[in-house]
CSV table of C-alpha atoms and ligand atoms in Angstrom, one decimal:
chain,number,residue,atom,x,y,z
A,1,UNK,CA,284.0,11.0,244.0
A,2,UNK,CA,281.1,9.0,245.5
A,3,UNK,CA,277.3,9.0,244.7
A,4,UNK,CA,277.3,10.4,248.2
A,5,UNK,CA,279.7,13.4,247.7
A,6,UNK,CA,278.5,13.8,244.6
A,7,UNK,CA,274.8,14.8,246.0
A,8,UNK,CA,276.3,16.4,248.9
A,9,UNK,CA,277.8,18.5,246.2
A,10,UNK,CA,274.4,19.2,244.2
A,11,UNK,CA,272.3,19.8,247.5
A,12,UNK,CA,274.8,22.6,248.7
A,13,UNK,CA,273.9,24.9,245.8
A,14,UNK,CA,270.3,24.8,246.5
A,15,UNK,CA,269.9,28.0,247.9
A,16,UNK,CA,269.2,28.3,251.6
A,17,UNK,CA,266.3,30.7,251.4
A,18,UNK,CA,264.5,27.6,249.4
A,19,UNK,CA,265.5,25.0,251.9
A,20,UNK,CA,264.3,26.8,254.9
A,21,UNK,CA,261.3,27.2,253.0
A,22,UNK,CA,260.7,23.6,253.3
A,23,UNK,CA,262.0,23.1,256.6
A,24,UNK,CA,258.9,23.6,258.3
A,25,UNK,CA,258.3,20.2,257.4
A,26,UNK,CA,260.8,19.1,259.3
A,27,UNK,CA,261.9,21.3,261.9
A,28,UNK,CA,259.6,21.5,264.8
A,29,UNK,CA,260.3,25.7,264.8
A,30,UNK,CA,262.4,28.2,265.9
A,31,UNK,CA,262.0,28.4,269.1
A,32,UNK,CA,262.2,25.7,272.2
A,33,UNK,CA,257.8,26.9,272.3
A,34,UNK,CA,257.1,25.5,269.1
A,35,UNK,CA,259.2,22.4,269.6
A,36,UNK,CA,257.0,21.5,272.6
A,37,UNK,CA,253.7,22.9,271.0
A,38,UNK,CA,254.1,20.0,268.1
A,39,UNK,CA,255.3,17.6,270.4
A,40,UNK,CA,252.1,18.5,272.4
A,41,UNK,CA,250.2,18.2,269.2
A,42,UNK,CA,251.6,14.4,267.9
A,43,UNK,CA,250.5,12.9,271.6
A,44,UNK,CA,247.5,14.7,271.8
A,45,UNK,CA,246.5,13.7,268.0
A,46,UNK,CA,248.2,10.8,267.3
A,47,UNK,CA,248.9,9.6,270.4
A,48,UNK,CA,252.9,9.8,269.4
A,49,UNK,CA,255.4,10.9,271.9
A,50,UNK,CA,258.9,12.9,271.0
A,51,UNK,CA,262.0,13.5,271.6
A,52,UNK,CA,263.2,16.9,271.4
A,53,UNK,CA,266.9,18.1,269.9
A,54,UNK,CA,268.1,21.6,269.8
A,55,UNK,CA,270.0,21.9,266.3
A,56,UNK,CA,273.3,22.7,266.2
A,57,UNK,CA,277.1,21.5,266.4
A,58,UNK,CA,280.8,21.7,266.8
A,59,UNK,CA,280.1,24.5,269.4
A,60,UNK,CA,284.0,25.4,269.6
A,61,UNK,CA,283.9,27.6,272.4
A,62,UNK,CA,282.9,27.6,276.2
A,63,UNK,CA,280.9,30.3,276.1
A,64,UNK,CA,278.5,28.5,273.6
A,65,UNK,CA,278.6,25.4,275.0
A,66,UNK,CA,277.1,27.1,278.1
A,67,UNK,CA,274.6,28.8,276.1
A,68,UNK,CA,273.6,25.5,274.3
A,69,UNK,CA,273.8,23.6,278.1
A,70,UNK,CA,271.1,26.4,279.1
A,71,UNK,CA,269.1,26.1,276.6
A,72,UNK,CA,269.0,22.5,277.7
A,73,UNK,CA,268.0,23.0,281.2
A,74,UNK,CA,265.3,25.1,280.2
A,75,UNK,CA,264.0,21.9,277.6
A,76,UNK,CA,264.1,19.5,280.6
A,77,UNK,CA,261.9,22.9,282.7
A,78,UNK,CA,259.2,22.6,280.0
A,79,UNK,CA,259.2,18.7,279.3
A,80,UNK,CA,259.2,18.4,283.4
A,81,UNK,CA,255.3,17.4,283.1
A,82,UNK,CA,254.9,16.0,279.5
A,83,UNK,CA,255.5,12.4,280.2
A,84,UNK,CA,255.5,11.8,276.7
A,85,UNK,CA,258.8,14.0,275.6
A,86,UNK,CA,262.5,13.3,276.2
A,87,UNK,CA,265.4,14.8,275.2
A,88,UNK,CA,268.3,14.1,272.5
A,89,UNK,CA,271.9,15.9,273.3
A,90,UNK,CA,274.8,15.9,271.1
A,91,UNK,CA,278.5,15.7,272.6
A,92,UNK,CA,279.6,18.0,269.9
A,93,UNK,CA,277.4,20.7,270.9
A,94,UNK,CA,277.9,20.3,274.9
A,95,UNK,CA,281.7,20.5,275.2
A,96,UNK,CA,283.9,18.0,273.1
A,97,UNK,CA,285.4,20.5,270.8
A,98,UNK,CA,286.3,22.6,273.7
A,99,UNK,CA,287.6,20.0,276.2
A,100,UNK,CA,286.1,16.3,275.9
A,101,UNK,CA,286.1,16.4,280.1
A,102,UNK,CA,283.6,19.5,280.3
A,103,UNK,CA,281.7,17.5,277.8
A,104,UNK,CA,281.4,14.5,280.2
A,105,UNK,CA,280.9,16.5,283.1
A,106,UNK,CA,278.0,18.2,281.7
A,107,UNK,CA,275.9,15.8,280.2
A,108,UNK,CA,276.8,13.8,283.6
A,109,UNK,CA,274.8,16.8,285.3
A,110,UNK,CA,272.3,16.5,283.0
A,111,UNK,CA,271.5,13.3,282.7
A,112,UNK,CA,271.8,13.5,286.7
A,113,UNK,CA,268.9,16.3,286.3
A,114,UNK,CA,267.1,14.0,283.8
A,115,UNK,CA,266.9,11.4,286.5
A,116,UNK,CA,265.9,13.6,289.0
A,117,UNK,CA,262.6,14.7,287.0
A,118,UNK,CA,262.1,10.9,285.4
A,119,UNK,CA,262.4,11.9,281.6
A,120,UNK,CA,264.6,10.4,279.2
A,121,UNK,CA,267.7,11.3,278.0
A,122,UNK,CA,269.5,10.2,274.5
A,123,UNK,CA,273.1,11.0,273.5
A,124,UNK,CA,272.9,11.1,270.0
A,125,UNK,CA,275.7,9.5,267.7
A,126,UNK,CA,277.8,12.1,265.7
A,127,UNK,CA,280.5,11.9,263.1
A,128,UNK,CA,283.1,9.0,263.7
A,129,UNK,CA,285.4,11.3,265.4
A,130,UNK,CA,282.9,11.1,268.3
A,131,UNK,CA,282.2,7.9,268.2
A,132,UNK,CA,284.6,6.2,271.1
A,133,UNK,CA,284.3,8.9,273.3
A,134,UNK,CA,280.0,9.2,273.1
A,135,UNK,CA,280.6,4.7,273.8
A,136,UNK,CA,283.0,5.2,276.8
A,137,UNK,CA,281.3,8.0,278.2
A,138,UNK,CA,277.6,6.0,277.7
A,139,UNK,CA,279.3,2.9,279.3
A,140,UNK,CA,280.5,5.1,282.4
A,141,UNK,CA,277.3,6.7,283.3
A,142,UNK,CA,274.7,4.5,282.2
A,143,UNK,CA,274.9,2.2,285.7
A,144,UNK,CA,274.0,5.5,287.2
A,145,UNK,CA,271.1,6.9,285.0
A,146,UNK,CA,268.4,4.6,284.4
A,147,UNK,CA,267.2,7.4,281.8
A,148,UNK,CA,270.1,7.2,279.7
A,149,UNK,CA,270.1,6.2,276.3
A,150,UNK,CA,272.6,6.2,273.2
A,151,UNK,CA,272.6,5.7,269.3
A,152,UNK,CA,274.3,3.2,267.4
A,153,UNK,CA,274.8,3.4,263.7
A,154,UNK,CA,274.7,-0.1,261.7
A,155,UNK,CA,276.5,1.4,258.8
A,156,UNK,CA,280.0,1.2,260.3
A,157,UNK,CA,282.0,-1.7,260.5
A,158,UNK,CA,282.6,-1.5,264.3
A,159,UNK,CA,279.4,-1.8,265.5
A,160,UNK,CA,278.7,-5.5,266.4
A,161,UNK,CA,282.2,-4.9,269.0
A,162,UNK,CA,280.1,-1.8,269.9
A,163,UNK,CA,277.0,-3.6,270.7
A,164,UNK,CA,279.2,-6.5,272.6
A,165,UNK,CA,280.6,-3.8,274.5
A,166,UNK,CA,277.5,-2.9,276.6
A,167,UNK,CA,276.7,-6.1,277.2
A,168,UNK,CA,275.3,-5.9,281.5
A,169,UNK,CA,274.4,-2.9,281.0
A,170,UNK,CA,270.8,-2.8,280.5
A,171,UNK,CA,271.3,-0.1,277.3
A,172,UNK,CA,268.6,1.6,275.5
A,173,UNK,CA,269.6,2.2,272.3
A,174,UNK,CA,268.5,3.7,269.3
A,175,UNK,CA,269.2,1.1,266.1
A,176,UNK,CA,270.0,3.5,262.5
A,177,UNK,CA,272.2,2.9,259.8
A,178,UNK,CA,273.0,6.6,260.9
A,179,UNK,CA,273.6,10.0,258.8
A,180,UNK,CA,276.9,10.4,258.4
A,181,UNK,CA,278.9,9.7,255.0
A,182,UNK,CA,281.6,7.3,256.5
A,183,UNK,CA,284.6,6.3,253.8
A,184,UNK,CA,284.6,2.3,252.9
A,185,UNK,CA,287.2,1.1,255.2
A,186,UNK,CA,285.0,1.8,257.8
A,187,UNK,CA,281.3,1.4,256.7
A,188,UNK,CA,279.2,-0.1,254.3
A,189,UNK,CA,278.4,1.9,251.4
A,190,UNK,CA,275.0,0.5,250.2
A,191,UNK,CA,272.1,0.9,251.7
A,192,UNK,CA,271.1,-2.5,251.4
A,193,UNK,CA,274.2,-3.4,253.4
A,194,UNK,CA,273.4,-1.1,255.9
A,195,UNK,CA,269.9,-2.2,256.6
A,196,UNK,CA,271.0,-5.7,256.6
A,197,UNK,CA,273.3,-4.9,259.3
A,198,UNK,CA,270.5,-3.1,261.0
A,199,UNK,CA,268.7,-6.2,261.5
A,200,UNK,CA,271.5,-8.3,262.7
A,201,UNK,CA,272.1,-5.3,265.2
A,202,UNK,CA,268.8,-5.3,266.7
A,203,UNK,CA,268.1,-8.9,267.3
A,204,UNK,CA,271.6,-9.1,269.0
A,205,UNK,CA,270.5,-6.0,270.8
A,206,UNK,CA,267.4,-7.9,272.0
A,207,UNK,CA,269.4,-10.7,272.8
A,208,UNK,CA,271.5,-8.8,275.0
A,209,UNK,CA,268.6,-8.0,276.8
A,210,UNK,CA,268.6,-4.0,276.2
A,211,UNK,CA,265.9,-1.8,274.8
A,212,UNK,CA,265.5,-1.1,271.3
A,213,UNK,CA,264.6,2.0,269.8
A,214,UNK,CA,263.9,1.0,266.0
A,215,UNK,CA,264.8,3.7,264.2
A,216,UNK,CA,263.7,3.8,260.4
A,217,UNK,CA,261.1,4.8,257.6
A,218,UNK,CA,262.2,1.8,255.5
A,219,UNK,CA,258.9,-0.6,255.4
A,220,UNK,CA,260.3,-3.7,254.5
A,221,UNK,CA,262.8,-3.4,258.0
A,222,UNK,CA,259.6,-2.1,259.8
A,223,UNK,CA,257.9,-5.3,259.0
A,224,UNK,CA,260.7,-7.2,259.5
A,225,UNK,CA,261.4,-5.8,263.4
A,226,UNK,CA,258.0,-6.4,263.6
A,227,UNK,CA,257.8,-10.1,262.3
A,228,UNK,CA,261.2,-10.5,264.6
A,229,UNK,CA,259.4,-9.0,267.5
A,230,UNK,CA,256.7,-11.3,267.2
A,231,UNK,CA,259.0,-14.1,266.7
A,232,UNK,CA,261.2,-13.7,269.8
A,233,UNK,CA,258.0,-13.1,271.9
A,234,UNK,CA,260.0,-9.2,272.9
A,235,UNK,CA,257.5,-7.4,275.4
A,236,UNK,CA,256.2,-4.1,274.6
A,237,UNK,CA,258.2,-2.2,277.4
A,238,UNK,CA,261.4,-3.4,275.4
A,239,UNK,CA,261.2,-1.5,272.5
A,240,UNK,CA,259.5,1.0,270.7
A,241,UNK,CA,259.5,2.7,266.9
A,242,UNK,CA,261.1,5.9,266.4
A,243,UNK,CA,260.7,8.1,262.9
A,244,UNK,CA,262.3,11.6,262.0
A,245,UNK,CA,259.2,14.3,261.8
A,246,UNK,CA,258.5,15.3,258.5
A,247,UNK,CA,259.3,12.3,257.0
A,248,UNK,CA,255.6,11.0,255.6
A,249,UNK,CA,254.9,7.9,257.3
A,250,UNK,CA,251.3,8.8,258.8
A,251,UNK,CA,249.8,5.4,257.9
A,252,UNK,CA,252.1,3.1,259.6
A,253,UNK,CA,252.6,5.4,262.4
A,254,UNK,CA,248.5,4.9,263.1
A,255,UNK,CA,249.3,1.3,262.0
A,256,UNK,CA,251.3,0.7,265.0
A,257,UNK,CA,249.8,3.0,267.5
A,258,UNK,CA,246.4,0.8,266.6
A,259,UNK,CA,248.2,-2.4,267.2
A,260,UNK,CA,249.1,-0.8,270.5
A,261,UNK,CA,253.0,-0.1,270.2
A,262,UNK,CA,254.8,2.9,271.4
A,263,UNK,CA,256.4,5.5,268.5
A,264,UNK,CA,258.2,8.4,269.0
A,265,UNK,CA,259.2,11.0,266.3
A,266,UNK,CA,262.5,13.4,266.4
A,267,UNK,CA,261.3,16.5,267.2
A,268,UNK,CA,264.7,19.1,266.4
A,269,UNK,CA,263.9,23.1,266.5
A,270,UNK,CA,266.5,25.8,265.7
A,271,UNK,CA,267.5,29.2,267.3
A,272,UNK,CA,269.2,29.8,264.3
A,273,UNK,CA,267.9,29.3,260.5
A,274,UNK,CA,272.0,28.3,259.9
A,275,UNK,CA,271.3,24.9,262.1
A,276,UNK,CA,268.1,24.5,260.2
A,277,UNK,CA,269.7,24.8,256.6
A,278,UNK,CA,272.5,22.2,258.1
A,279,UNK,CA,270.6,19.9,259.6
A,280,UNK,CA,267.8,19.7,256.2
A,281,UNK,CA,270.9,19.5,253.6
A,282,UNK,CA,272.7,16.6,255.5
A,283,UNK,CA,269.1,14.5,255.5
A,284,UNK,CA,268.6,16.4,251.4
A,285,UNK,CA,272.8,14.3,250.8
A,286,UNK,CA,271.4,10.8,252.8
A,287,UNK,CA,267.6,10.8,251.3
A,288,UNK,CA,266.6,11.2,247.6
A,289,UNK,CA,263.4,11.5,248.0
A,290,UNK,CA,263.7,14.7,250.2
A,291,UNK,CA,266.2,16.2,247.9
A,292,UNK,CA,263.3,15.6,245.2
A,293,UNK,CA,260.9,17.5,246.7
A,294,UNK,CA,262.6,20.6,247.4
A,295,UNK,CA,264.0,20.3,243.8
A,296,UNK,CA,260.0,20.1,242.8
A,297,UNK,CA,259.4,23.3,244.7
A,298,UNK,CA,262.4,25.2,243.0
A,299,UNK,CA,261.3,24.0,239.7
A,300,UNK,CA,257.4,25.0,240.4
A,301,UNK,CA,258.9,28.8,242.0
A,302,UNK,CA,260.6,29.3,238.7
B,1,FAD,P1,266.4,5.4,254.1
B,1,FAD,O1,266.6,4.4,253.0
B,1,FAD,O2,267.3,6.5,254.2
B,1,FAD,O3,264.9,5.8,254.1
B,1,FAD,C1,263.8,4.9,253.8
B,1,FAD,C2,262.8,5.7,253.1
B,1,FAD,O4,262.3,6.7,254.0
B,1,FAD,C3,263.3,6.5,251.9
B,1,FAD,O5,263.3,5.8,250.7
B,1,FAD,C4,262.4,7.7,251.9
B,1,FAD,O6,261.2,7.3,251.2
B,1,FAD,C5,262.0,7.9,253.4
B,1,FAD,N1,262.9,8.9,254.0
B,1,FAD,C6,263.9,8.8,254.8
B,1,FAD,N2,264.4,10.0,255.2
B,1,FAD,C7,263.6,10.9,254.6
B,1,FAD,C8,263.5,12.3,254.6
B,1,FAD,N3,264.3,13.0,255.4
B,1,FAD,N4,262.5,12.9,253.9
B,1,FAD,C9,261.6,12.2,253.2
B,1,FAD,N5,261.6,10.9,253.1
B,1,FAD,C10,262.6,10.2,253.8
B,1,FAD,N6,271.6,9.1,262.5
B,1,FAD,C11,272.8,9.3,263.1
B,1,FAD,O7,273.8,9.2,262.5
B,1,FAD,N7,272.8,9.7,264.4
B,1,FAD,C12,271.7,9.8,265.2
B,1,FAD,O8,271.8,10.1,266.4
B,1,FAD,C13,270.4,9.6,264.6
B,1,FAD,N8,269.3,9.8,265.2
B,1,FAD,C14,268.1,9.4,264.6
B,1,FAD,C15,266.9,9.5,265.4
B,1,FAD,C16,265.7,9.0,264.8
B,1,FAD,C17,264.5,9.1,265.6
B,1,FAD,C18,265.7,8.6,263.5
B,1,FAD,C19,264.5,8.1,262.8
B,1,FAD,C20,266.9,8.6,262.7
B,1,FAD,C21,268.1,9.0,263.3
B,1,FAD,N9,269.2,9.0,262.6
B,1,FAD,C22,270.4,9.3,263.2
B,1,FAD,C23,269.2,9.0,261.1
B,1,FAD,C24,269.2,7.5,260.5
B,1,FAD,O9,270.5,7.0,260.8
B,1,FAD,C25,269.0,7.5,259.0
B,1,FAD,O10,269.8,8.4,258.4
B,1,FAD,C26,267.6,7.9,258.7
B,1,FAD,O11,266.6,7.4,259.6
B,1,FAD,C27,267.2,7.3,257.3
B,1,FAD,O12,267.4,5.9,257.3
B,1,FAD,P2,266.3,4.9,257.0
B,1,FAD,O13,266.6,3.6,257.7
B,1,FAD,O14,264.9,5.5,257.2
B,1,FAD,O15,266.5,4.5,255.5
């Protein structure tokens, strides 16, 4: 069993009611209101803009794929005049489980609507079962919606053919070692691995000419995109930082807003405390530290 399952195993008997105790931290609410009130509150603040993601997954049937593609509609309603938001949308919630063709036909009409109001639109990267289809359908509509971006995950063994595989295509893409526990015929397995193939990702993302969304809380890889940035002489409308909320990084956040860069935080919100739970114990398996602190508060409750 790996170190991985191992705290996957230990973070699913924390009991719920304790985790969505601390989700506050990092769920923007439970309701789409609240999502937008603190992404209203980061730009007026901080000066930091969001994207917004609706929790959930693996909707399995139509009927809940059109409830999660309404909920959607109504996010790009209330983002219509906050030029600081986008939106993230996950295939696995929009239609793949039911029929991978509804999936691509609705995030087509979204992103088509997402054009149509001038706010961005990310397809977030699942498990690897979602992986070639979330590429091919990114590669199809992307020459039609400027707006569009997608995720790619350094952590799995694919990704350089991934990255060559957009080449023309003017991407924007969002640069992680990504989430998802990924056995080690197809991923790295240290982080230090992964991180190392973050930064071969984003310079050859840069190369490519696309824009890079750097997406981590790791310092040293901060300084290093930034050093790289400097280096290759990349201009600010090219790229920009993005961080998960909750995670405490306040002092480089102002860092780089000072120096006159762009960040955006993840923003998710949940209609139901189930997502929230999910979406907390999957970061409580990846990250020590936030597995820590809710241990801290079960300890100090007992
Ligand atoms: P880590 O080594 O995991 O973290 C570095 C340090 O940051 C840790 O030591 C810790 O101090 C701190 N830290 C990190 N996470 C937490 C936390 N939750 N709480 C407290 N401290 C923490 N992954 C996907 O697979 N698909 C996606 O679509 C996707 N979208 C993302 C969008 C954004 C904006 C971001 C920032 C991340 C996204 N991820 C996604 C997750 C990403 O792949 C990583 O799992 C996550 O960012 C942690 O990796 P890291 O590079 O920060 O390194």
């Amino acid at each position: 069993m790996s170190f991985y399952s191992v705290r996957k195993l230990m973070t699913g008997m924390i009991p719920g009611r304790l985790v969505r105790l601390f989700a506050s931290r990092y769920v923007g609410g439970d309701s789409m209101e609240k999502a937008i009130a603190a992404a209203d509150e980061l730009y007026e603040k901080h000066g930091i803009e969001s994207t917004i993601d609706l929790l959930g997954e693996e909707e399995k049937t139509k009927e809940r794929v059109e409830w999660a593609m309404d909920k959607y509609y109504k996010k790009l309603e209330a983002i219509r005049e906050r030029p600081y938001c986008t939106l993230s949308i996950k295939p696995g919630q929009t239609g793949f489980y039911v029929d991978p063709d509804l999936c691509m036909e609705n995030i087509d009409k979204f992103a088509a609507a997402c054009q149509q109001a001038g706010r961005g639109l990310t397809i977030d990267m699942e498990d690897t079962d979602l992986t070639d289809f979330t590429l091919a359908m990114y590669r199809k509509l992307k020459p039609k919606y400027t707006i569009l971006g997608t995720v790619l995950q350094s952590r799995l063994f694919r990704t350089p053919e991934d990255v060559d595989s957009l080449k023309g295509l003017n991407a924007n893409i969002r640069a992680c070692i990504g989430i998802y526990n990924v056995p080690p015929d197809k991923a790295y397995q240290k982080k230090r691995d992964m991180k190392e193939a973050l930064m071969k990702m984003i310079e050859k993302l840069f190369d490519d000419g696309h824009y890079v969304c750097v997406a981590t809380h790791d310092m040293e890889y901060i300084d290093r995109a930034r050093a790289l940035i400097a280096e290759k002489k990349i201009p600010k409308d090219r790229y920009e930082f993005q961080m998960l909320m909750g995670v405490p990084r306040d002092n480089i956040q102002r860092e780089l807003i000072e120096a006159g860069e762009k960040v955006r935080l993840y923003v998710p919100y949940a209609l139901h405390w189930d997502d929230a739970i999910a979406y907390l114990r999957r970061r409580m398996a990846a990250s020590p530290s936030i597995t820590c602190l809710v241990l801290k508060n079960v300890v100090s409750k007992s």
